[in-house]
mmCIF file of C-alpha atoms and ligand atoms in Angstrom:
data_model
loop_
_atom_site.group_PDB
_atom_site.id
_atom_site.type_symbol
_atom_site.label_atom_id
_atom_site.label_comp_id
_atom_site.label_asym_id
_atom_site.label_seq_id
_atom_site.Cartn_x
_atom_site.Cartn_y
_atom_site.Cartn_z
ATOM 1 C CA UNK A 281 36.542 95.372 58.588
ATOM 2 C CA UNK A 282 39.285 97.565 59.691
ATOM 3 C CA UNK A 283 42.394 98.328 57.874
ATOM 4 C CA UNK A 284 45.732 97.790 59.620
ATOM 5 C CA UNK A 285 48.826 99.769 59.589
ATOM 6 C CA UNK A 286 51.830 98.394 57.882
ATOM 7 C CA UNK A 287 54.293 97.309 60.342
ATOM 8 C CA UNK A 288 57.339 99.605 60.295
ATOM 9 C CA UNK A 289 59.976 96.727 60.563
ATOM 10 C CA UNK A 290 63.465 98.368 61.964
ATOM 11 C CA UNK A 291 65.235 95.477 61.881
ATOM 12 C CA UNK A 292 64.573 95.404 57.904
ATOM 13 C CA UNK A 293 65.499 99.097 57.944
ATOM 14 C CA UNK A 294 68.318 98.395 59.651
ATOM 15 C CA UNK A 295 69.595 95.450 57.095
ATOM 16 C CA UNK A 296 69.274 98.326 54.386
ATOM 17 C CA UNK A 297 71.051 101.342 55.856
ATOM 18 C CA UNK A 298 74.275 98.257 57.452
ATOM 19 C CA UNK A 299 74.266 97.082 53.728
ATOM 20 C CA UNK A 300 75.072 100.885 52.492
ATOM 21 C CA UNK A 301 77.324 101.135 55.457
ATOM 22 C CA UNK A 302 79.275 97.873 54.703
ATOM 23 C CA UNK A 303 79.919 98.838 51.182
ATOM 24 C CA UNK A 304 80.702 102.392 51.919
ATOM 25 C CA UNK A 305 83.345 100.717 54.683
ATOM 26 C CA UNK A 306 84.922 98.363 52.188
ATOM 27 C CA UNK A 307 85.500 101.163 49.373
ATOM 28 C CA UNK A 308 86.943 103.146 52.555
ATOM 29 C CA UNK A 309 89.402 99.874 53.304
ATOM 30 C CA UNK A 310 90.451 99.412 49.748
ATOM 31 C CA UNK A 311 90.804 103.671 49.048
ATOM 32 C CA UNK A 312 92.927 104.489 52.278
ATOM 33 C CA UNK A 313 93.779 100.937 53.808
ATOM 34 C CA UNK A 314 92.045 101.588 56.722
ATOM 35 C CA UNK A 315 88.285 101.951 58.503
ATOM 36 C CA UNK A 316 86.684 103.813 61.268
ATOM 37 C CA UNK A 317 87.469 102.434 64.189
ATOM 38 C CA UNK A 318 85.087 103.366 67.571
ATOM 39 C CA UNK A 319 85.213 104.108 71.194
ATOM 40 C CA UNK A 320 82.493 103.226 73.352
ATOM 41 C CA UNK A 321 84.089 104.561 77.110
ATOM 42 C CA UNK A 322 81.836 103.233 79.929
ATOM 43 C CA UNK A 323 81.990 103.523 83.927
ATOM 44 C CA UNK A 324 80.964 100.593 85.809
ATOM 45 C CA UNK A 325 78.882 97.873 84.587
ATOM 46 C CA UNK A 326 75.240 98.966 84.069
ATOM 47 C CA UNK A 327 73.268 96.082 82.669
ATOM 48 C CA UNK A 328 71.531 98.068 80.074
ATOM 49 C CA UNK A 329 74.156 99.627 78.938
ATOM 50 C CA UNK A 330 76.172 96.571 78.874
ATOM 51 C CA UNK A 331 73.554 94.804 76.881
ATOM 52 C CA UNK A 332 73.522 98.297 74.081
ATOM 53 C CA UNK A 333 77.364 98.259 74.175
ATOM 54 C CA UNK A 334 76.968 94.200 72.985
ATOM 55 C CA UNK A 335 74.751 95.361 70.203
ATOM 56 C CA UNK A 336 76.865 97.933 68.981
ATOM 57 C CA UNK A 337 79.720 95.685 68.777
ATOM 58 C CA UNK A 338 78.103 92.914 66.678
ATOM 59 C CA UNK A 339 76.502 95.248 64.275
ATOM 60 C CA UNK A 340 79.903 97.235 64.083
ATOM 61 C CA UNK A 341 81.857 93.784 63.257
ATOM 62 C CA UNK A 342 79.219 93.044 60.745
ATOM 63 C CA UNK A 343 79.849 96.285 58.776
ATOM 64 C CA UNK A 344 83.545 95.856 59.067
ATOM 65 C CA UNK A 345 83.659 98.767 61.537
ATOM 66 C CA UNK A 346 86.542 98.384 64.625
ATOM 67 C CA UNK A 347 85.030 98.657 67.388
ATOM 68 C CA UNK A 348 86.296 98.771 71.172
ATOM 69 C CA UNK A 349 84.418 99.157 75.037
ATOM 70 C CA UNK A 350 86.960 100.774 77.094
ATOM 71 C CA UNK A 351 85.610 100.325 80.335
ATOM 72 C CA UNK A 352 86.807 102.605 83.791
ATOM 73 C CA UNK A 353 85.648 101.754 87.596
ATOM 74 C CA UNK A 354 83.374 103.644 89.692
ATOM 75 C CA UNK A 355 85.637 105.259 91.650
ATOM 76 C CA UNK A 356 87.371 107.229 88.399
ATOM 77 C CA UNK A 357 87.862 110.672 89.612
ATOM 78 C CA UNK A 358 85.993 113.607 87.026
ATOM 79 C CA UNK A 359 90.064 114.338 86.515
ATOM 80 C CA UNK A 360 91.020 111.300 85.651
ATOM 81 C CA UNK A 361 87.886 110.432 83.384
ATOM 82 C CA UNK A 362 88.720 113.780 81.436
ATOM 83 C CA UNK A 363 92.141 113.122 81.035
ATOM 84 C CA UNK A 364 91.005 109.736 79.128
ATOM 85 C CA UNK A 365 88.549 111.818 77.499
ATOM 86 C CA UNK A 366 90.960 114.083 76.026
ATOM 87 C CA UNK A 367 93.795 110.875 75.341
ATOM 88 C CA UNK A 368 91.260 109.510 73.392
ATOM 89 C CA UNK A 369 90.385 112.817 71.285
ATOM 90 C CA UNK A 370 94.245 113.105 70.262
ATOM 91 C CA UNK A 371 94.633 109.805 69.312
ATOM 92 C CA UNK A 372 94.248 109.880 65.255
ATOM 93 C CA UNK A 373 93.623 106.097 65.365
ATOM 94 C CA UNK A 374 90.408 106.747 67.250
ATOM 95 C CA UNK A 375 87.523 108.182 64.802
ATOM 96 C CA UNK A 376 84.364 107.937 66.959
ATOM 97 C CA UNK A 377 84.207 108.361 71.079
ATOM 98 C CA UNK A 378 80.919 107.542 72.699
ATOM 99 C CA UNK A 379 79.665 108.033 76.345
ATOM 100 C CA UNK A 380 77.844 105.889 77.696
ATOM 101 C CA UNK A 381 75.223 106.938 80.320
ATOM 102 C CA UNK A 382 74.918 106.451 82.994
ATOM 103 C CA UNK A 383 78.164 108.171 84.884
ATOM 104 C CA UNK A 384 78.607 107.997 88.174
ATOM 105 C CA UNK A 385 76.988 111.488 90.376
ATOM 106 C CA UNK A 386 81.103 112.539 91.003
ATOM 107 C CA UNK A 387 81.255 112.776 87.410
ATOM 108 C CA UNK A 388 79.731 115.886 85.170
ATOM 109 C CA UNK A 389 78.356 113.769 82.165
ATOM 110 C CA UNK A 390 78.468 117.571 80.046
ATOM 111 C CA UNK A 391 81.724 119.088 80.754
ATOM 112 C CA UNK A 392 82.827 115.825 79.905
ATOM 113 C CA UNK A 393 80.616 114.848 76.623
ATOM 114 C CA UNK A 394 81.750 118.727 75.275
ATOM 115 C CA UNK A 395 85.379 117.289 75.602
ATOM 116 C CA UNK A 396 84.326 114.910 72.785
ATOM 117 C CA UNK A 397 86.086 117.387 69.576
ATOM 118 C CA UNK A 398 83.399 117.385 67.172
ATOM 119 C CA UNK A 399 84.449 115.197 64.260
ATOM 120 C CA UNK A 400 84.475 112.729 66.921
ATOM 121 C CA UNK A 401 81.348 112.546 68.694
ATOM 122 C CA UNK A 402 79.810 109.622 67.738
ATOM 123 C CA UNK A 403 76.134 110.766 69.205
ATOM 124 C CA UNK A 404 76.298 114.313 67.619
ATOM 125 C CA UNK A 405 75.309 115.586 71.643
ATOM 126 C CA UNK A 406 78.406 117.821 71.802
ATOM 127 C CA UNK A 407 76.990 121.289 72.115
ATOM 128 C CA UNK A 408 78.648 122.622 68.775
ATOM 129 C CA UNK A 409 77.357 119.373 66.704
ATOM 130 C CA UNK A 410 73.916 120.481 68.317
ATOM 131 C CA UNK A 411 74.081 124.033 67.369
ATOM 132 C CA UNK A 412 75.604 123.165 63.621
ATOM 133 C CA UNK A 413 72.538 120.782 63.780
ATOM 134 C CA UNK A 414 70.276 123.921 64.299
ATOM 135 C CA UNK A 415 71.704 125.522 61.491
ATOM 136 C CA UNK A 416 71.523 122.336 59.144
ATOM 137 C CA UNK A 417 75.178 122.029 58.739
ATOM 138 C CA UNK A 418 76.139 118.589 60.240
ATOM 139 C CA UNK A 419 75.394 114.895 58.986
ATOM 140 C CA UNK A 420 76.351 114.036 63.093
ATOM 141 C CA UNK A 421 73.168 114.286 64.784
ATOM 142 C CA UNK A 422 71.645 112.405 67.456
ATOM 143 C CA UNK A 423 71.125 108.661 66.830
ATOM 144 C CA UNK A 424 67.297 108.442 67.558
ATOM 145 C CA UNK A 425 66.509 111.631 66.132
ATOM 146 C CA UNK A 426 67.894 110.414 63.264
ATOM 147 C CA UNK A 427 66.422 106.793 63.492
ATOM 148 C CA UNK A 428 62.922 108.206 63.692
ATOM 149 C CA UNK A 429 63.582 109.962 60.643
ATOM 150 C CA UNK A 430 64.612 106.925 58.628
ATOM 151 C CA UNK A 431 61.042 105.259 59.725
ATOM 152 C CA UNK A 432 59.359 108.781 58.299
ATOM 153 C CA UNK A 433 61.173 108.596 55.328
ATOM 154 C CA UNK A 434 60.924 104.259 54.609
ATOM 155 C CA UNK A 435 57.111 105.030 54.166
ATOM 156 C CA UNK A 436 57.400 107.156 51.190
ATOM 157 C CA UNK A 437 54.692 110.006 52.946
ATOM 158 C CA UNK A 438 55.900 113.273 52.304
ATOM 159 C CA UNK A 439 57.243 115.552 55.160
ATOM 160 C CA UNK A 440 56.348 118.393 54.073
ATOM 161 C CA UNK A 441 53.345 120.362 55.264
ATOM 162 C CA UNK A 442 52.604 117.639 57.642
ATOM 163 C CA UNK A 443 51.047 118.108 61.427
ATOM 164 C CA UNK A 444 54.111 116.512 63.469
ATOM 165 C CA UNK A 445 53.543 115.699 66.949
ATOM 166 C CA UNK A 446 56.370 114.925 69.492
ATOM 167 C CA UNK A 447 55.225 113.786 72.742
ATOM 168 C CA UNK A 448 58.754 113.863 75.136
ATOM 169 C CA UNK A 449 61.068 116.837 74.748
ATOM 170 C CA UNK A 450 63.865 115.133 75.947
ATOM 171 C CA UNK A 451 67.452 116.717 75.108
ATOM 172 C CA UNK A 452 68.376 113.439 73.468
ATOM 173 C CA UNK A 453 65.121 112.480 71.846
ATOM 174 C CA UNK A 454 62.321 115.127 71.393
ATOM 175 C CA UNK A 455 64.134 118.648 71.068
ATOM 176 C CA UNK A 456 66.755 117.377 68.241
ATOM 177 C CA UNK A 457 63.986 115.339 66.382
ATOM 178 C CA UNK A 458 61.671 118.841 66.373
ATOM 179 C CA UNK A 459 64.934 120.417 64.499
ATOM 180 C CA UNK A 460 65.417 118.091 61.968
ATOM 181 C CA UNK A 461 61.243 117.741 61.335
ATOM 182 C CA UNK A 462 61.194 121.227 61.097
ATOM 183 C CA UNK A 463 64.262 121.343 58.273
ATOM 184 C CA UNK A 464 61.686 119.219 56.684
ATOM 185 C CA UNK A 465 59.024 121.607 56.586
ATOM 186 C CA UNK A 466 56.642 119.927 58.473
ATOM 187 C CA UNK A 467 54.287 122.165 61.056
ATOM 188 C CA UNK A 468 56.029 120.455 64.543
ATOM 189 C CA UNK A 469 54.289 120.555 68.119
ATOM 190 C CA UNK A 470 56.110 119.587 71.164
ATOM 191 C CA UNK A 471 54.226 117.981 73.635
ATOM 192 C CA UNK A 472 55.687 116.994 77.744
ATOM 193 C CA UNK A 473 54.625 116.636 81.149
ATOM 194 C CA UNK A 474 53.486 119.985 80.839
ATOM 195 C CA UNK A 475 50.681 119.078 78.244
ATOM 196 C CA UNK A 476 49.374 116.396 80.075
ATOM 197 C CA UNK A 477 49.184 118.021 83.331
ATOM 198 C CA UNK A 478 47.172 120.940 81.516
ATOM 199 C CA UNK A 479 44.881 118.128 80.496
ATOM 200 C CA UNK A 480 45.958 118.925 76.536
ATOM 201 C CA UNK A 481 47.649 115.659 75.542
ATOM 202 C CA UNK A 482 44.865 114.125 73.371
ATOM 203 C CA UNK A 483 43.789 116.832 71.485
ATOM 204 C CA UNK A 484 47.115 117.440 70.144
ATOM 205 C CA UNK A 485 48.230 114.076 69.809
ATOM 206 C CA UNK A 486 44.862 114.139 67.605
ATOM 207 C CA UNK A 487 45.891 116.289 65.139
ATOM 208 C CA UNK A 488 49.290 114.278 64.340
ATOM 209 C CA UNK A 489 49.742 112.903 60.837
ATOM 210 C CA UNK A 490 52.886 112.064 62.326
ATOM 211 C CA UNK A 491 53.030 111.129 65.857
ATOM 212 C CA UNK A 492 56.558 110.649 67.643
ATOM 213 C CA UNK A 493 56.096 109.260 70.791
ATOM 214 C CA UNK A 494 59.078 109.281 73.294
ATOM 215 C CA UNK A 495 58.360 109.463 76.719
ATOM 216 C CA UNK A 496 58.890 106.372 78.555
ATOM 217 C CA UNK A 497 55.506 105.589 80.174
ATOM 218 C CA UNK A 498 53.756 102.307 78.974
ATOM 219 C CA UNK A 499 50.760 102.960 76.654
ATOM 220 C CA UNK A 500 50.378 106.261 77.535
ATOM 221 C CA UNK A 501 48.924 106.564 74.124
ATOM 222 C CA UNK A 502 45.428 104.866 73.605
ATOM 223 C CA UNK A 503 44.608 104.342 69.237
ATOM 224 C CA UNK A 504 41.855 106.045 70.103
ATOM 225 C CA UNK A 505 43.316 109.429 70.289
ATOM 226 C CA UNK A 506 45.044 109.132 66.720
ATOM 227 C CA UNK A 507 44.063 110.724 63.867
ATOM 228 C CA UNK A 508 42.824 108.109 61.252
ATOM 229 C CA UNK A 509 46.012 106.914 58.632
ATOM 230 C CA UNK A 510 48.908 108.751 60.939
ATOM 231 C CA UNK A 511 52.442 107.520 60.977
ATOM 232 C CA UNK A 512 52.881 106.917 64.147
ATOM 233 C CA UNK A 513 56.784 105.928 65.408
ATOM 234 C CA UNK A 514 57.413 104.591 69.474
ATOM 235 C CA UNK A 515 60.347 105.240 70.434
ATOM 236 C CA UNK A 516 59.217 104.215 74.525
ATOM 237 C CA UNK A 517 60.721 101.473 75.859
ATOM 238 C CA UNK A 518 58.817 100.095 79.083
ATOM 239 C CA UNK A 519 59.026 96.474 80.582
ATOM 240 C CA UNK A 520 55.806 95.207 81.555
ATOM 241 C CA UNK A 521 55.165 92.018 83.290
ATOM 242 C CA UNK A 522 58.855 90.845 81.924
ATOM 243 C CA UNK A 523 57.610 92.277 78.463
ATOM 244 C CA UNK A 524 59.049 95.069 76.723
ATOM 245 C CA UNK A 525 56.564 97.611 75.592
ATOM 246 C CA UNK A 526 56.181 101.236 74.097
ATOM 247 C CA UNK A 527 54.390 103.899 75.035
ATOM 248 C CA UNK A 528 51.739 103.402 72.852
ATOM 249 C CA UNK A 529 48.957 101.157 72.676
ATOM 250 C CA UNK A 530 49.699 98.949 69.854
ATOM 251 C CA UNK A 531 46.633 97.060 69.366
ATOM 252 C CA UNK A 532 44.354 99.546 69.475
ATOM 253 C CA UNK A 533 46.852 102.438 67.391
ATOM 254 C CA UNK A 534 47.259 99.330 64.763
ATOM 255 C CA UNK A 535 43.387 100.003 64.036
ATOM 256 C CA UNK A 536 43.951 103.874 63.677
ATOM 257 C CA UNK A 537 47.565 104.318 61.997
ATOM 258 C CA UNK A 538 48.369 103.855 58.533
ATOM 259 C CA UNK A 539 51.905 102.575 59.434
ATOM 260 C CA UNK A 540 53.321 102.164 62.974
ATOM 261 C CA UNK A 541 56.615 101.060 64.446
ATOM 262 C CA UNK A 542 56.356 97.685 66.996
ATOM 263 C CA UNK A 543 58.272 97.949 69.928
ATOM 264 C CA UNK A 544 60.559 96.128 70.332
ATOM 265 C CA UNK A 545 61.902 95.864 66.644
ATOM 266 C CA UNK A 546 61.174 99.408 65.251
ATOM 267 C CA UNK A 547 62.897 102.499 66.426
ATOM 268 C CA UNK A 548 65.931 99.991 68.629
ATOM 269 C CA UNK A 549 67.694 98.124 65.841
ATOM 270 C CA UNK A 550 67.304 101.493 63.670
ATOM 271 C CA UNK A 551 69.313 103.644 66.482
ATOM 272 C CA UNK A 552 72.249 101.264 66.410
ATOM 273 C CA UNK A 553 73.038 101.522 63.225
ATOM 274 C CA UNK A 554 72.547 105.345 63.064
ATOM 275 C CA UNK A 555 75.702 105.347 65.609
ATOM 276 C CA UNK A 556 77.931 103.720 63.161
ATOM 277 C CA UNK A 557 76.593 105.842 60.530
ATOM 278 C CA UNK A 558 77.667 108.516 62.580
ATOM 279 C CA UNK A 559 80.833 107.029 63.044
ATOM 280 C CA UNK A 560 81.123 106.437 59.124
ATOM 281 C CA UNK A 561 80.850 110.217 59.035
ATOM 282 C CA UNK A 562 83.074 111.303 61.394
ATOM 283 C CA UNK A 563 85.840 109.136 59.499
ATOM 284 C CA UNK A 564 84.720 110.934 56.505
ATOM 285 C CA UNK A 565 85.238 113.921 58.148
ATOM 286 C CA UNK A 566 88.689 113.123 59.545
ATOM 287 C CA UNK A 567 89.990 112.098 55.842
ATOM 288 C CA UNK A 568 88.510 114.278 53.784
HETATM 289 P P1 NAD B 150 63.342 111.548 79.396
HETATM 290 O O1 NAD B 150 62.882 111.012 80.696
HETATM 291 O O2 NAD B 150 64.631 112.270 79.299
HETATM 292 O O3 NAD B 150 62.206 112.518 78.818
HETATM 293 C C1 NAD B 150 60.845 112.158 78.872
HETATM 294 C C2 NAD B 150 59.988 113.274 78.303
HETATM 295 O O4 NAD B 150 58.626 112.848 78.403
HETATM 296 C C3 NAD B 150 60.085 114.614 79.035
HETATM 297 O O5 NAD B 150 60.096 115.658 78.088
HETATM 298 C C4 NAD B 150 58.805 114.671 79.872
HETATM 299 O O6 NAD B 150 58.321 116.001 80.062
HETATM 300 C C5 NAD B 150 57.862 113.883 78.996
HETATM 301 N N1 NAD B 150 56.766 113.271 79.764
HETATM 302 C C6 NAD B 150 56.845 112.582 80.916
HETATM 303 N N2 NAD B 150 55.618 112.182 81.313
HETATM 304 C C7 NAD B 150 54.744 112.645 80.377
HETATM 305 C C8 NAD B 150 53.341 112.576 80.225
HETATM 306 N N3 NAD B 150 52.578 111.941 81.123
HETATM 307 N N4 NAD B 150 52.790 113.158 79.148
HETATM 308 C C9 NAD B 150 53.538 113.817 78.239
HETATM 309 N N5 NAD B 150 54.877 113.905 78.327
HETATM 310 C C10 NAD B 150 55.469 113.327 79.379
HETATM 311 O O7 NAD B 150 63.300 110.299 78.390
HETATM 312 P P2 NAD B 150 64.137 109.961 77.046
HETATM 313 O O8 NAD B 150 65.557 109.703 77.406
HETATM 314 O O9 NAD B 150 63.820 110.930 75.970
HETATM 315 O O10 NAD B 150 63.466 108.554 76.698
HETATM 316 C C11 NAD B 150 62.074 108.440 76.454
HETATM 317 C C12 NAD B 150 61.728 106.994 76.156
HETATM 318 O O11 NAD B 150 62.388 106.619 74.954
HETATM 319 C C13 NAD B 150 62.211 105.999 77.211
HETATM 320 O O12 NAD B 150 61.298 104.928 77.283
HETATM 321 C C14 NAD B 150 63.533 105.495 76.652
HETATM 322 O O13 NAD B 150 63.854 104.195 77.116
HETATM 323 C C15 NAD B 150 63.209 105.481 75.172
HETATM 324 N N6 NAD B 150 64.383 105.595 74.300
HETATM 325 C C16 NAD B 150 64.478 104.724 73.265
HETATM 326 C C17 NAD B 150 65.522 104.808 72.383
HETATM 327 C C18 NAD B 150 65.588 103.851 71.242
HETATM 328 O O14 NAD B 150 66.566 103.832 70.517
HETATM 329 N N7 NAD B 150 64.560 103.064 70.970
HETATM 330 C C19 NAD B 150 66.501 105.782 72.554
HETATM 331 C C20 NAD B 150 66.365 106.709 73.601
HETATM 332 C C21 NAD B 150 65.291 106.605 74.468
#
C-alpha cells in the first residue's frame, strides 16, 4: 500500500504564527500603550478583493491589530490617489499601508506602490524592501513568499542543499520566493511559460525535493511527475466546477509527496497572517 503525504494544514500554521503575533501585540500595548494599526486602501469594489480585505480584518481583530479598509471610487484620478498615498505615509498613527490590486487602468499601480515609505509597506513590494530583500536585510518581504516558507520550515526537512523547484516566476510569488530559497542554500530552478512551451516542465519539476507551484492553471501538475517523498507547496488557486482548486493534482501528488499543502487551507490562511506579521514589523521598525 502506498504511503501518503502529511497534510500541510495552514490554517493550524496559521493558529501558531497569530498566537506569537497576539502575544508579541499585547507586550507592544502594555510597553508603549499602543499597537500597529493598518491600512488596507482599495479602489472600487472587486469581489475578491473584498472577500481578502474581510479576512484580513478578522484575523487582524483577533491579534489585537487595528485595522481599517479605506476605500476610493473608480473615477479617483492617479493625482488624487497619490496624494492619499502620501497623507497616509505622513500620518505617524498609520504603521502599515497596503494596496490592494486591482487599480483601475488610469492608475499606475508602481509609481504608486513605491510611494508606500518603506517601514510602511505592509507587502514588502516597494522596490527598496525588494532590493534590501536581495541583500538579506529586511524582515518585510512578500506575504506568500514568506508563507511558503513557513510550510518548508513546519516540516522540519532541512533547506539546505535541497533541489527547489518554482514553477511561476511571478513578481509577487515566484521571483521573491527564489531569493529567500536561495538565502537558504538550497540549489533553486525557476520554471514559467517558457519551460512548458520548450516541452521541459516535467523533467524539472522531477527533480524537486521541494516543489513550489504558483501558476494559476488547475492541475497543471500530475503526481506522476514528482519525485518520490518531495515537499510539495500549491500556492494556485483555480475554481473548478464552483470548486476551488490548485494547480496541482492532489490525489494523485498525495501518492508521490511526503508532505503537501491542500488547497484551499494551505498556503491562503498562511499569507494572511504573514501581512500582519509584516505589519508587526513595520511597527517595530517605527518604535525602535
Ligand atoms: P501570474 O499570472 O502573475 O504568474 C504566473 C506565472 O506562471 C508566470 O511566471 C507564467 O510564466 C507562469 N506560467 C503560466 N502558464 C504556465 C505553464 N503552462 N507552465 C509553466 N509556467 C506557467 O500569477 P501569480 O500572481 O503569481 O499567481 C499564481 C497563482 O497563485 C494564481 O492561481 C493565484 O491566484 C495564486 N496566488 C495565491 C496566493 C495565496 O496566498 N494562496 C497568493 C498569490 C497568488
Amino acid at each position: 500500500m502506498k504511503t501518503m503525504a502529511k497534510l500541510l494544514d495552514g490554517k493550524q500554521l496559521a493558529q501558531a504564527i497569530k498566537d506569537d503575533l497576539t502575544q508579541q501585540v499585547a507586550e507592544m500595548k502594555s510597553r508603549l500603550n499602543k499597537v500597529p494599526r493598518l491600512v488596507n486602501v482599495m479602489i472600487g469594489h472587486d469581489s475578491g478583493s473584498c472577500a481578502y480585505a474581510n479576512s484580513q480584518k478578522r484575523v487582524a481583530e483577533q491579534i489585537g491589530i487595528e485595522y481599517e479598509l479605506k476605500n476610493f471610487p473608480e473615477t479617483i484620478s492617479q493625482q488624487d490617489f497619490r496624494q492619499a498615498i502620501i497623507d497616509l505615509n505622513k500620518d505617524p498613527d498609520v504603521n502599515g499601508i497596503m494596496l490592494h490590486k486591482p487599480v483601475p487602468k488610469h492608475i499606475d499601480y508602481h509609481t504608486v506602490a513605491n510611494l508606500v515609505g518603506i517601514e510602511k509597506d505592509l507587502e514588502g513590494i516597494n522596490v527598496a524592501n525588494i532590493g534590501k530583500m536581495l541583500l538579506g536585510e529586511t524582515n518585510i518581504i512578500p506575504c506568500t513568499p514568506q508563507a511558503v516558507m513557513e510550510h518548508i520550515r513546519s516540516t522540519g526537512v532541512s533547506i539546505r542543499g535541497k533541489e527547489a523547484v518554482i514553477v511561476g516566476a511571478s513578481g509577487i510569488v515566484g521571483k521573491p520566493l527564489s531569493i529567500l530559497l536561495v538565502e537558504q542554500l538550497a540549489t533553486v530552478t525557476v520554471c514559467h511559460i517558457a519551460t512548458s512551451e520548450a516541452g521541459r516542465l516535467q523533467e524539472h519539476v522531477g527533480r524537486a525535493d521541494i516543489l513550489i507551484v504558483a501558476v494559476g492553471k488547475a492541475r497543471l501538475i500530475p503526481g506522476s511527475w514528482i519525485k518520490p517523498g518531495a515537499i510539495v507547496i500549491d500556492v494556485g488557486i483555480n475554481r473548478v466546477d464552483g470548486k476551488i482548486v490548485g494547480d496541482v493534482d492532489f490525489d494523485s501528488a498525495q501518492e508521490q509527496a511526503s508532505f503537501i499543502t491542500p488547497v484551499p487551507g494551505g498556503v491562503g490562511p498562511v499569507t494572511v497572517v504573514m501581512l500582519m506579521k509584516n505589519g508587526v514589523e513595520a511597527f517595530k521598525l517605527q518604535n525602535s
